[in-house]
Coordinates of C-alpha atoms in Angstrom, one line a residue:
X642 CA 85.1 -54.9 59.1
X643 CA 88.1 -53.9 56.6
X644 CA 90.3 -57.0 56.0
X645 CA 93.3 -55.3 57.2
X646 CA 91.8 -54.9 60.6
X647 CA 91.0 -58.6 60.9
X648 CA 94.5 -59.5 59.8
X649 CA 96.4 -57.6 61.8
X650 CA 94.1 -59.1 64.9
X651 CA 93.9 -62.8 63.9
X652 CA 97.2 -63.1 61.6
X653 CA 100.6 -64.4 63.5
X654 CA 103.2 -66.7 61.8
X655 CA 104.3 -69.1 65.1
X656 CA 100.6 -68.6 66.2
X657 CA 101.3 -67.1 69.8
X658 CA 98.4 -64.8 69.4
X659 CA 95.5 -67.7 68.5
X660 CA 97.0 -69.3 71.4
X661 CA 96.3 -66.5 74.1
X662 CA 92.8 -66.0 72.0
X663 CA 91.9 -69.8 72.8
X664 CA 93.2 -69.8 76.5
X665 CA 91.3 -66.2 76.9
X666 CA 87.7 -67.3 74.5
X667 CA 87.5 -70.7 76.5
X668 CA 88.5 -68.9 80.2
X669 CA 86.0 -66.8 79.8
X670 CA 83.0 -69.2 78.0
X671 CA 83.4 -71.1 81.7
X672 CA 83.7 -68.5 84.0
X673 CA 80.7 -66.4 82.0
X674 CA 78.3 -69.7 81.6
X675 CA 79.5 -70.3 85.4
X676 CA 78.2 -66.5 86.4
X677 CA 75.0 -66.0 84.3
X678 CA 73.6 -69.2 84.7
X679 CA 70.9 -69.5 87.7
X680 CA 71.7 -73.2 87.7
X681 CA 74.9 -73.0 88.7
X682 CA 76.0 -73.8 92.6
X683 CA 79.4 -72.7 92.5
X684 CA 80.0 -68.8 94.1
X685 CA 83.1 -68.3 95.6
X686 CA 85.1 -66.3 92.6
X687 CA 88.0 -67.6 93.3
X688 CA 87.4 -71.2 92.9
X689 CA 85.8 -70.2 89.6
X690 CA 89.2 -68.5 87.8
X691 CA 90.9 -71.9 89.2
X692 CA 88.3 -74.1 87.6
X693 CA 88.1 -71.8 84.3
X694 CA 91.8 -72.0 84.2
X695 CA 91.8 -75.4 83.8
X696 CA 89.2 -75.9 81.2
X697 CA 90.8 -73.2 78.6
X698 CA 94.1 -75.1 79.3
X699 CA 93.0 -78.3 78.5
X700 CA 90.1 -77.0 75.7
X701 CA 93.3 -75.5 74.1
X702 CA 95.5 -78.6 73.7
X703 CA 92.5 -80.9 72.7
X704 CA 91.4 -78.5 69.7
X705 CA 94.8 -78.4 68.8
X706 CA 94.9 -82.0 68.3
X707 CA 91.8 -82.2 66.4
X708 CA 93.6 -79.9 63.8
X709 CA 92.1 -76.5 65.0
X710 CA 94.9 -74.3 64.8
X711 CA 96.2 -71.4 62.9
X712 CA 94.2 -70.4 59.9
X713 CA 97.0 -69.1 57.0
X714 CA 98.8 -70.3 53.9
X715 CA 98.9 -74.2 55.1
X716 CA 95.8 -74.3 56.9
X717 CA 93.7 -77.6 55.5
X718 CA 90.7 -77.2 57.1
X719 CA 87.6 -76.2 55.0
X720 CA 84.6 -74.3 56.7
X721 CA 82.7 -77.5 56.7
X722 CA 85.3 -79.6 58.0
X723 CA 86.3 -76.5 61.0
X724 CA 82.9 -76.5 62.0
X725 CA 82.9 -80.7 62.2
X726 CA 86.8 -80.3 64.1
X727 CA 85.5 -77.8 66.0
X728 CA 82.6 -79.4 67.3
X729 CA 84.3 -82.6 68.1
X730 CA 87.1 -80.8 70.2
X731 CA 84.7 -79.0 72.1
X732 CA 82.6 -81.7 73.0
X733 CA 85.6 -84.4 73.7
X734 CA 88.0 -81.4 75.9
X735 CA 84.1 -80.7 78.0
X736 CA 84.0 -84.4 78.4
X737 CA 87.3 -84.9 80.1
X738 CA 86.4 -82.2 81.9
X739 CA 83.4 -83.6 82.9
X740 CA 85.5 -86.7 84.1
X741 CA 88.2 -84.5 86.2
X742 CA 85.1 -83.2 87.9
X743 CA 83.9 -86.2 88.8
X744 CA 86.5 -86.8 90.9
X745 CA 86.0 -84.1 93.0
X746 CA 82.3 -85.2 93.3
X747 CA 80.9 -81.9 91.2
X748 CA 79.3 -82.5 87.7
X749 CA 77.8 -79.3 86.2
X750 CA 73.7 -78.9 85.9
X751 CA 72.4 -79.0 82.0
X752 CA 71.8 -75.8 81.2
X753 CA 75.4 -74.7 82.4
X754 CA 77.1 -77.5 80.2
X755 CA 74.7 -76.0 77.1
X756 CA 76.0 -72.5 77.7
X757 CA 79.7 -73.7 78.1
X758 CA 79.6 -75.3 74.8
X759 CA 77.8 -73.0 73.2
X760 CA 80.1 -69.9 74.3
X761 CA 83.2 -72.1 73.8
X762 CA 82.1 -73.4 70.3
X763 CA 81.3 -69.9 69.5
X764 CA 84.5 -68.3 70.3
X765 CA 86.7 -70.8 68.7
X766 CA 84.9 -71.2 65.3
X767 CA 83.6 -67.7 64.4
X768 CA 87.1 -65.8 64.6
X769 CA 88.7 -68.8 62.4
X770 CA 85.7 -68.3 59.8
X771 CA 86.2 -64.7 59.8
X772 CA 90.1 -65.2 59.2
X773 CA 89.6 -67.5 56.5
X774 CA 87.1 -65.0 55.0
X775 CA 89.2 -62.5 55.2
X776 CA 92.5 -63.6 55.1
X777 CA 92.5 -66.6 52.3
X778 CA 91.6 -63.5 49.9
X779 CA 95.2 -62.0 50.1
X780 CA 97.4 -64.7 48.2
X781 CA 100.9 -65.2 49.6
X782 CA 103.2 -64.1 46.8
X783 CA 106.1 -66.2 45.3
X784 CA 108.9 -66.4 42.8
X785 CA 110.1 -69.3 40.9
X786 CA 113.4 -70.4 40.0
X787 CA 114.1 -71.1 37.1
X788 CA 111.8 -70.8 34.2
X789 CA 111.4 -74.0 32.4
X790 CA 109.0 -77.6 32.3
X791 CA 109.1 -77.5 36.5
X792 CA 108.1 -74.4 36.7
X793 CA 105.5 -74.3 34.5
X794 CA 103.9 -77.5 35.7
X795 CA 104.2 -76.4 39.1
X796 CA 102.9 -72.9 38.0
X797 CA 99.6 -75.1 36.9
X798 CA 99.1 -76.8 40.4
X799 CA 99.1 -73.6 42.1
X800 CA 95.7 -72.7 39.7
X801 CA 94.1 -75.1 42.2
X802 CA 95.9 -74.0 45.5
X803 CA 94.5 -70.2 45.5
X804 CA 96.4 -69.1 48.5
X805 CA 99.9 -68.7 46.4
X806 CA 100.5 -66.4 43.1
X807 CA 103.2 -66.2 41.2
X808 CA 104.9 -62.6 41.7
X809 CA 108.5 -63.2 39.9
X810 CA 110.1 -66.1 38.2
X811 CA 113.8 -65.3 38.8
X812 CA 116.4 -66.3 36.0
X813 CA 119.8 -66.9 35.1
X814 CA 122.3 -66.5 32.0
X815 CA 120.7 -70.4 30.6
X816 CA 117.7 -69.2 30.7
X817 CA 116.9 -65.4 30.1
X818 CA 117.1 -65.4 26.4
X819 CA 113.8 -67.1 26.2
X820 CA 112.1 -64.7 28.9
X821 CA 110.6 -61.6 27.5
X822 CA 107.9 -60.8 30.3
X823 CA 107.8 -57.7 33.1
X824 CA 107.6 -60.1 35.9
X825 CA 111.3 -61.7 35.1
X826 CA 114.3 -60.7 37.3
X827 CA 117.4 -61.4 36.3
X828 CA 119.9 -62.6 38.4
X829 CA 122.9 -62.2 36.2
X830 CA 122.5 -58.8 35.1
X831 CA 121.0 -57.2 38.6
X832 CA 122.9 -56.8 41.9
X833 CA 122.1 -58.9 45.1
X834 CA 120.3 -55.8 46.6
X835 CA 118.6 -55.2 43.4
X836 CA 117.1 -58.9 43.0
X837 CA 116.0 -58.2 46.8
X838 CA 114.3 -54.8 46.3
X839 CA 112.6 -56.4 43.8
X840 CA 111.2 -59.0 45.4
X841 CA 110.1 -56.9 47.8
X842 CA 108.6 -54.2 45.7
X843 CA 106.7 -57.2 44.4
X844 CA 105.4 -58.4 48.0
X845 CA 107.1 -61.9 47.4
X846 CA 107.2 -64.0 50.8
X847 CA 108.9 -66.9 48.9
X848 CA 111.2 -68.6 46.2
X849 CA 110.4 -71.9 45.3
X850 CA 114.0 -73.8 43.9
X851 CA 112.3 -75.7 40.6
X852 CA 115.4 -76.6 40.1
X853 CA 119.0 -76.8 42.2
X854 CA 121.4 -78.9 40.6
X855 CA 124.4 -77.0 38.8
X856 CA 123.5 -73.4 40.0
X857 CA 125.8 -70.3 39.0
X858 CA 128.0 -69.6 41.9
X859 CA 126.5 -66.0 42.0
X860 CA 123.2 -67.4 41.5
X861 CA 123.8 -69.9 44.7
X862 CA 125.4 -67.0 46.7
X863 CA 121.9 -64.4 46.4
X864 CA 119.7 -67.1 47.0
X865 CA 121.0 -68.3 50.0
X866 CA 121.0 -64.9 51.1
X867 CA 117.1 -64.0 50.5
X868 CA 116.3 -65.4 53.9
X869 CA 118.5 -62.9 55.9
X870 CA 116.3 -60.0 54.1
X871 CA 112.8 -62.2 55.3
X872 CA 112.3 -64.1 52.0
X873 CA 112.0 -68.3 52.4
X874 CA 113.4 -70.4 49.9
X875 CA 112.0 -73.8 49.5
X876 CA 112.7 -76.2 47.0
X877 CA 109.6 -77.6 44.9
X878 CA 109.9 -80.8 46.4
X879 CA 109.7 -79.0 50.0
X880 CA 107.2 -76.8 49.2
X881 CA 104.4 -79.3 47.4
X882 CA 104.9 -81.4 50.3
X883 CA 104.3 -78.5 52.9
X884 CA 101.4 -77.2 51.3
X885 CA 99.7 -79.4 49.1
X886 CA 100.6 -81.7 51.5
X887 CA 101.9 -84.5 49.3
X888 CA 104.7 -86.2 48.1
X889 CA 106.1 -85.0 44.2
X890 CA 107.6 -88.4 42.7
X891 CA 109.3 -85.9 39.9
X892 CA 111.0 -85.3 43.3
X893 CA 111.3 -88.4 45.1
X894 CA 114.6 -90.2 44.3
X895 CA 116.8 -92.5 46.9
X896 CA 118.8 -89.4 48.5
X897 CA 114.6 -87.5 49.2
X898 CA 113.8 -90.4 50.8
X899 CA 116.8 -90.7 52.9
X900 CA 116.4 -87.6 54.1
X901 CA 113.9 -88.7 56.3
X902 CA 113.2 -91.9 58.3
X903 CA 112.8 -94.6 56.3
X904 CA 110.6 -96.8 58.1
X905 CA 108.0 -94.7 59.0
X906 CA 107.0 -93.6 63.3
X907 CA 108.4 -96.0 65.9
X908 CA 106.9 -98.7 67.8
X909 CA 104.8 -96.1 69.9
X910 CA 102.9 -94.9 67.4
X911 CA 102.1 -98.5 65.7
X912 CA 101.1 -99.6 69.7
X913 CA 98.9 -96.2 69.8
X914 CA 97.4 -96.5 66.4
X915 CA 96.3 -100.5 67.3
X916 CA 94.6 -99.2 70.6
X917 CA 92.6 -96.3 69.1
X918 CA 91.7 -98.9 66.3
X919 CA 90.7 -101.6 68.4
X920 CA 88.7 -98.5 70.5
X921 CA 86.6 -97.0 67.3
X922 CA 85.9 -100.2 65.7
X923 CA 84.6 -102.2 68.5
X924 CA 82.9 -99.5 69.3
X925 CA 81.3 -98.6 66.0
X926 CA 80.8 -102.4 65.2
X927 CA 78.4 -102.5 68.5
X928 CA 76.6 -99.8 67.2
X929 CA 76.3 -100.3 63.8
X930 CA 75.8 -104.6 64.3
X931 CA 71.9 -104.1 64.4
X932 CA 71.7 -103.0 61.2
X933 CA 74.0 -105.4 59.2
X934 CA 70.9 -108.2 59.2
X935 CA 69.2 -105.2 57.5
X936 CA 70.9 -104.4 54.8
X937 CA 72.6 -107.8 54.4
X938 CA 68.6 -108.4 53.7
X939 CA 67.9 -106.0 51.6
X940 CA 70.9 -106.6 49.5
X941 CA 69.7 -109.9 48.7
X942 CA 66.0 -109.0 48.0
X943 CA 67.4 -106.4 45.8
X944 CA 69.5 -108.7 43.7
X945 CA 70.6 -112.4 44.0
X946 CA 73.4 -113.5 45.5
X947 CA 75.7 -113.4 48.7
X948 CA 75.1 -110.3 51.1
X949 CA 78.7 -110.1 51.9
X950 CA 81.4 -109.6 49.2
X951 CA 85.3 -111.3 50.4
X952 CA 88.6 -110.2 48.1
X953 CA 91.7 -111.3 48.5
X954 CA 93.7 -107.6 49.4
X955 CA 97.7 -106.6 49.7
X956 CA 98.2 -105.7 53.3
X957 CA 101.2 -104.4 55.4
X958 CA 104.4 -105.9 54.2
X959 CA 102.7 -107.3 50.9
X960 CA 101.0 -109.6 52.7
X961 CA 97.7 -111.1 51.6
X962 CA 94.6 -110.9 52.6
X963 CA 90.7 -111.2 52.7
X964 CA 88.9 -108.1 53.2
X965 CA 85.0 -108.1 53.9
X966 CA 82.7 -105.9 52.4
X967 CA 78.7 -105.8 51.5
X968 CA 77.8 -106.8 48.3
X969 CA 77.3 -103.5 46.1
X970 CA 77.9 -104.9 42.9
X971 CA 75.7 -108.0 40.7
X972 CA 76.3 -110.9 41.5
X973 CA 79.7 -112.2 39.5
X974 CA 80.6 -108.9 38.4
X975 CA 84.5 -109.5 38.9
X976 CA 84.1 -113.5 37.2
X977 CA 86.5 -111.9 34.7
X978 CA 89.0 -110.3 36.7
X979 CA 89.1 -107.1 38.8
X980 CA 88.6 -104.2 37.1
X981 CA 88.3 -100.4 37.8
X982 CA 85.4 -99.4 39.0
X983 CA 84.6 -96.2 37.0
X984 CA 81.7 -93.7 37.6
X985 CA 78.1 -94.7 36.3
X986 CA 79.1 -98.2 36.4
X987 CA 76.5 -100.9 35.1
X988 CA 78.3 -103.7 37.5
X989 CA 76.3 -101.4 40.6
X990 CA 73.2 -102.3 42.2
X991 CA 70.4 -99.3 42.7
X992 CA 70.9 -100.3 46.5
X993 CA 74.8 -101.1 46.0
X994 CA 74.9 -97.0 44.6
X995 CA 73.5 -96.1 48.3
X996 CA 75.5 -98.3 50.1
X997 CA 78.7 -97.1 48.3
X998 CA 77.7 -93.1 48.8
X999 CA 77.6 -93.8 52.8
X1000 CA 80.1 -96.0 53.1
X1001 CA 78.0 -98.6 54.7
X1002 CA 79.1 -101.0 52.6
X1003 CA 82.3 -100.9 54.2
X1004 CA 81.1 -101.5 57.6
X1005 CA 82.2 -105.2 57.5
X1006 CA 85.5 -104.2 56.9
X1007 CA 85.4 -103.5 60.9
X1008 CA 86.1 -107.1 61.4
X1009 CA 89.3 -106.5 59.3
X1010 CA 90.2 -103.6 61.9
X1011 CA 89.6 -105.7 65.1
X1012 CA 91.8 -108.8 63.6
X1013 CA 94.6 -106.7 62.7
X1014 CA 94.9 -106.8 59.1
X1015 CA 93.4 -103.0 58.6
X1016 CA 93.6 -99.9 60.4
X1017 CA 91.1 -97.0 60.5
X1018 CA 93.4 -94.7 58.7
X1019 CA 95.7 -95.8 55.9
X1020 CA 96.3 -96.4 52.5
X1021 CA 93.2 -98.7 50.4
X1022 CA 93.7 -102.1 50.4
X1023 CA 94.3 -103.1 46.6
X1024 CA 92.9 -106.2 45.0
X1025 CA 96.3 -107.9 43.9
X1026 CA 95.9 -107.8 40.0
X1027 CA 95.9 -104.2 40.3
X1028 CA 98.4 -103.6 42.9
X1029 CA 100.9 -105.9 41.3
X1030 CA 99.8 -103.4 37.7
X1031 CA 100.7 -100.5 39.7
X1032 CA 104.1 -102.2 41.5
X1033 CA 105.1 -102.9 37.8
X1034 CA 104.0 -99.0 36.5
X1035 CA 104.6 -96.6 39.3
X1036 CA 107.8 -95.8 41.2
X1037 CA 107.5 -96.5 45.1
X1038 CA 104.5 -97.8 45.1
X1039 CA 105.5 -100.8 46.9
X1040 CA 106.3 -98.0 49.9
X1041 CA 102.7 -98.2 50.6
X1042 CA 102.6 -101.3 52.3
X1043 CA 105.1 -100.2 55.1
X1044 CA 102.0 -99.0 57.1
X1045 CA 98.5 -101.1 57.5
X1046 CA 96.2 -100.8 54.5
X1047 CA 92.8 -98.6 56.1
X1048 CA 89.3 -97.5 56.2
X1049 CA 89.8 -94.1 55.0
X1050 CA 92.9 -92.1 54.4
X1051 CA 94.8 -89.0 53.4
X1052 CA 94.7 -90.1 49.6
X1053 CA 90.7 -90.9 49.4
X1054 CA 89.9 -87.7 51.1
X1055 CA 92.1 -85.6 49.0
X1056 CA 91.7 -86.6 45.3
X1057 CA 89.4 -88.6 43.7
X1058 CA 88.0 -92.5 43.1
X1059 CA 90.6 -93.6 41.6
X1060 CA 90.0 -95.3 37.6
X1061 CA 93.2 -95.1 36.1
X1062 CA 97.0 -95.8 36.8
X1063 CA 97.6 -92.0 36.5
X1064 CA 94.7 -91.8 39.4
X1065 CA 96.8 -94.5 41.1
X1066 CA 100.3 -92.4 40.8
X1067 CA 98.1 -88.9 42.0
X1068 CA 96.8 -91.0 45.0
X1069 CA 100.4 -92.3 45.8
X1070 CA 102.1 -89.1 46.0
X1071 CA 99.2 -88.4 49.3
X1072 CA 99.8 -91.5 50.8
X1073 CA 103.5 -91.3 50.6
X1074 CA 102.6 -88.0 52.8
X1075 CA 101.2 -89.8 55.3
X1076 CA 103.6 -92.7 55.6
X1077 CA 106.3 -89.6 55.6
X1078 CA 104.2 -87.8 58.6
X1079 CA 102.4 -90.8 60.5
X1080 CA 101.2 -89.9 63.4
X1081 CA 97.8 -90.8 65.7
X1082 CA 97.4 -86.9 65.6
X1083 CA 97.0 -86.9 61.8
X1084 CA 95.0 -89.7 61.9
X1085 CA 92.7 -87.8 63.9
X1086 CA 92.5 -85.3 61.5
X1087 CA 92.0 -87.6 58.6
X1088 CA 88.5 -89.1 60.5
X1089 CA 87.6 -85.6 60.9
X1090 CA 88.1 -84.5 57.5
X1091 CA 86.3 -87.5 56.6
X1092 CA 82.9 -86.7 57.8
X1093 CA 82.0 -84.1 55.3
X1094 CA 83.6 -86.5 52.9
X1095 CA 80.8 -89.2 53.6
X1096 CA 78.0 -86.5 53.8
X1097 CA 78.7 -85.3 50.2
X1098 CA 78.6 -89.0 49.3
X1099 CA 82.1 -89.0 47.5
X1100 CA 84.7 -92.2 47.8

C-alpha cells in the first residue's frame, strides 16, 4: 500500500479521525465476536448495538490513558512499547467491562472474551503500526532561526530525533555574511511573501526561534506572521520540550520557570498518585514476597555478607532517608564512599549483574513505596554525597526534590545509567519534564514504557 494512501487515511493533526476509528474498530470487535461466536446467549440485535456502544466508548478513553493515541511527529511510543500499551488497555477497558456486566448479572462465556480481545487488540494496534511504518518515513520539515552555536547544537539533537529535518535556517542582516549555503533565506533582503513562498516551496511545517532576544523589527513583524499562512513558530526551549520531551537548561532561567506553575500538580494529583502507589506496591509486594527468602538466600551463598543493602537517600523536600535494596554489590564495596557505578563494574556480584538487569534487586524498595518515602514514578533517589556534588554543579537540580524520589521514571527510561555529572545534567533536563507535566496519566505511561525497559535488561 503506497504511503500516501495510508497517510491520507490514518494522518489527522487534532486526531478526530483515530478517534471515530477506535469507537468504530472496538464497536464492531464486540458486536462481530458477539454474532459469530456459537457461545454467545445474547440475540436480540438491539441490545447488542447498546452493549457494543458501550464497550468502544469506554475501550476508547481507557487506551487513551494508557498513551495509545495519535501516531505523528510527537508520538513516544515505540512498536514494542505500543504493543505492551496496547495490550494493557485492552485487557484493563474488557475488565471494567466485565465488572459493569456483572451488575446486570451477565458475564461473557470464554471463547467470546478471547475473540473480543483478539479483534479489539487487532484493530487498535495494526493500523498504528502501519502509520508509524509508513508515516515516521516522511520527516516534518523545519527552519531555524538564526544561524549560530543554538542552532547548530540543536541541529545535532535532531540527528537522533528522525522525525524532523532541517529545510531552511532563516537569517538576518547579523548574521548572513557568514551564510553561503542554498538552504539560507534571508530575511532582510526578501519580502514577507517571498520568505513565505519559500518556506513553502521547501515543505517547512515549522520555525524553531534559537534565538528571540533583540529581533529586527522587520524580522519580528514576518515571523509573527508565518502562522496566519500555516507555518508554527516555536521557540527552541518550546520545541525540545514538546518533542524531545524534556526540559533545555540552556533554556531554563527564572522568567521559563515562571511561566508555569511552580510547584508542580495540586493536592489531587499528590492524593491520586499515593493511592495508585499504595495499590501497585501492596500488590506487587504480595506477589513478589515469596521469592525475597530466595534470593535474599542466594545472595548470601553467592557472596558473604548482608542480603539486604540500606543507604541513606535525599527524598521529597531534601529530606533524608533510608532506602532498601538487595545486595548486588561485594560486601563493603562503598567503605570508601559512594561512588558511580560505571558499566563492567568489579564492585558487582555474578548474581548482583542478574539481579540488577531485572530490577529485582529493587523489589525491597516496595517497603519504601508503602511508607511514603517513594513513589512508583519519580525521579532516583540519590545517595547524599552525590546529590549534594550535583546541588553544588548543576543549575536546578535541587527542583527535583519537589516531587517523591521513585521506582522508575521519565529520566531512567529515556537516557542512560547515569556515571557522570554530565549524565546527571542530561537526566535532569527529563525529570524537570515530568515535575513540569505531573500527572497520574503520565505516570501511567512511564510504567508502561517501562516494561520493555526491564526486558532489554537496561537501568
Amino acid at each position: 500500500m503506497p504511503p500516501q494512501i495510508v497517510s491520507s487515511i490514518f494522518d489527522s493533526r487534532n486526531g478526530h479521525r483515530w478517534i471515530f476509528w477506535d469507537l468504530l474498530a472496538c464497536f464492531f470487535s464486540l458486536f462481530l465476536a458477539m454474532t459469530v461466536t456459537p457461545a454467545n446467549t445474547l440475540t436480540f440485535v438491539g441490545l447488542k448495538v447498546s452493549i457494543s456502544i458501550v464497550y468502544a466508548v469506554l475501550t476508547t478513553v481507557v487506551i487513551r490513558l494508557c498513551g495509545v493515541s495519535v501516531p505523528g511527529k510527537d508520538f513516544s511510543y515505540s512498536r514494542l512499547e505500543l504493543f505492551f500499551a496496547t495490550a494493557i488497555g485492552t485487557g484493563v477497558s474488557f475488565l471494567c467491562f466485565q465488572f459493569l456486566g456483572s451488575l446486570c448479572y451477565y458475564q461473557f462465556a470464554r471463547t467470546v472474551t478471547a475473540t473480543i480481545l483478539i479483534f479489539t487488540f487487532v484493530s487498535i494496534f495494526l493500523p498504528r503500526l502501519l502509520a508509524i511504518e509508513f508515516m515516521m518515513v516522511k520527516a516534518v520539515k523545519i527552519a531555524l532561526y538564526p544561524s549560530g552555536p543554538n542552532a547548530e547544537a540543536l541541529q545535532e539533537r535532531l540527528k537522533e530525533k528522525t522525525n524532523f529535518e532541517v529545510a531552511a535556517v532563516l537569517c538576518d542582516s547579523r548574521y548572513s555574511g557568514e551564510l553561503k549555503d542554498d538552504g539560507i533565506i534571508n530575511l532582510q533582503d526578501n519580502s514577507k511573501e517571498d520568505v513565505i513562498k519559500q518556506l513553502k516551496d521547501r515543505g517547512v511545517e515549522m520555525v524553531v526561534l534559537c534565538e528571540i532576544k533583540d529581533l529586527p523589527k522587520k524580522t519580528e513583524k514576518v515571523l509573527m506572521d508565518l502562522p496566519l499562512h500555516g507555518i508554527d513558530i516555536l521557540s527552541k526551549g518550546a520545541f525540545v520540550e514538546n518533542y524531545f520531551r524534556e526540559i533545555s537548561l540552556n533554556y531554563a532561567n527564572l522568567h521559563w520557570m515562571a511561566s508555569h506553575r511552580s510547584l508542580p500538580g495540586n493536592t489531587a494529583i499528590f492524593s491520586a498518585k499515593r493511592i495508585f502507589d499504595i495499590l501497585v506496591a501492596g500488590i506487587v509486594f504480595l506477589l513478589s514476597l515469596p521469592l525475597w527468602p530466595l534470593i535474599a538466600l542466594a545472595i548470601r551463598i553467592d557472596s558473604k555478607g548482608k542480603a539486604l543493602f540500606v543507604q541513606q537517600r535525599v527524598g521529597m523536600y531534601g529530606k533524608l532517608f533510608n532506602v532498601y535494596k538487595f545486595r548486588t554489590m561485594v560486601d563493603g564495596a562503598e567503605k570508601n564512599g559512594t561512588h558511580w557505578t560505571v558499566e563492567s563494574d568489579a564492585r558487582i556480584t555474578k548474581l548482583g549483574s542478574f539481579l540488577r538487569k531485572t530490577r529485582l534487586d529493587e523489589l525491597p524498595q516496595l517497603i519504601n513505596i508503602l511508607k511514603g518515602n517513594m513513589s512508583i514514578v519519580g525521579p532516583r533517589p540519590e545517595a547524599v554525597k552525590l546529590a549534594r556534588m550535583y546541588e553544588a554543579q548543576i543549575p536546578y537540580y535541587h527542583r527535583r526534590y519537589l516531587v517523591p524520589p521513585g521506582l522508575t521514571g521519565w529520566a531512567q527510561i529515556c537516557y542512560k545509567y547515569g556515571a557522570s555529572v554530565e549524565d546527571s545534567r542530561r537526566k535532569l533536563e527529563y525529570d524537570l519534564y515530568y515535575i513540569r507535566h505531573l500527572s497520574l496519566l503520565f505516570d501511567i505511561q512511564i510504567i508502561i514504557k517501562t516494561i520493555p525497559s526491564i526486558m532489554k535488561g537496561s537501568r
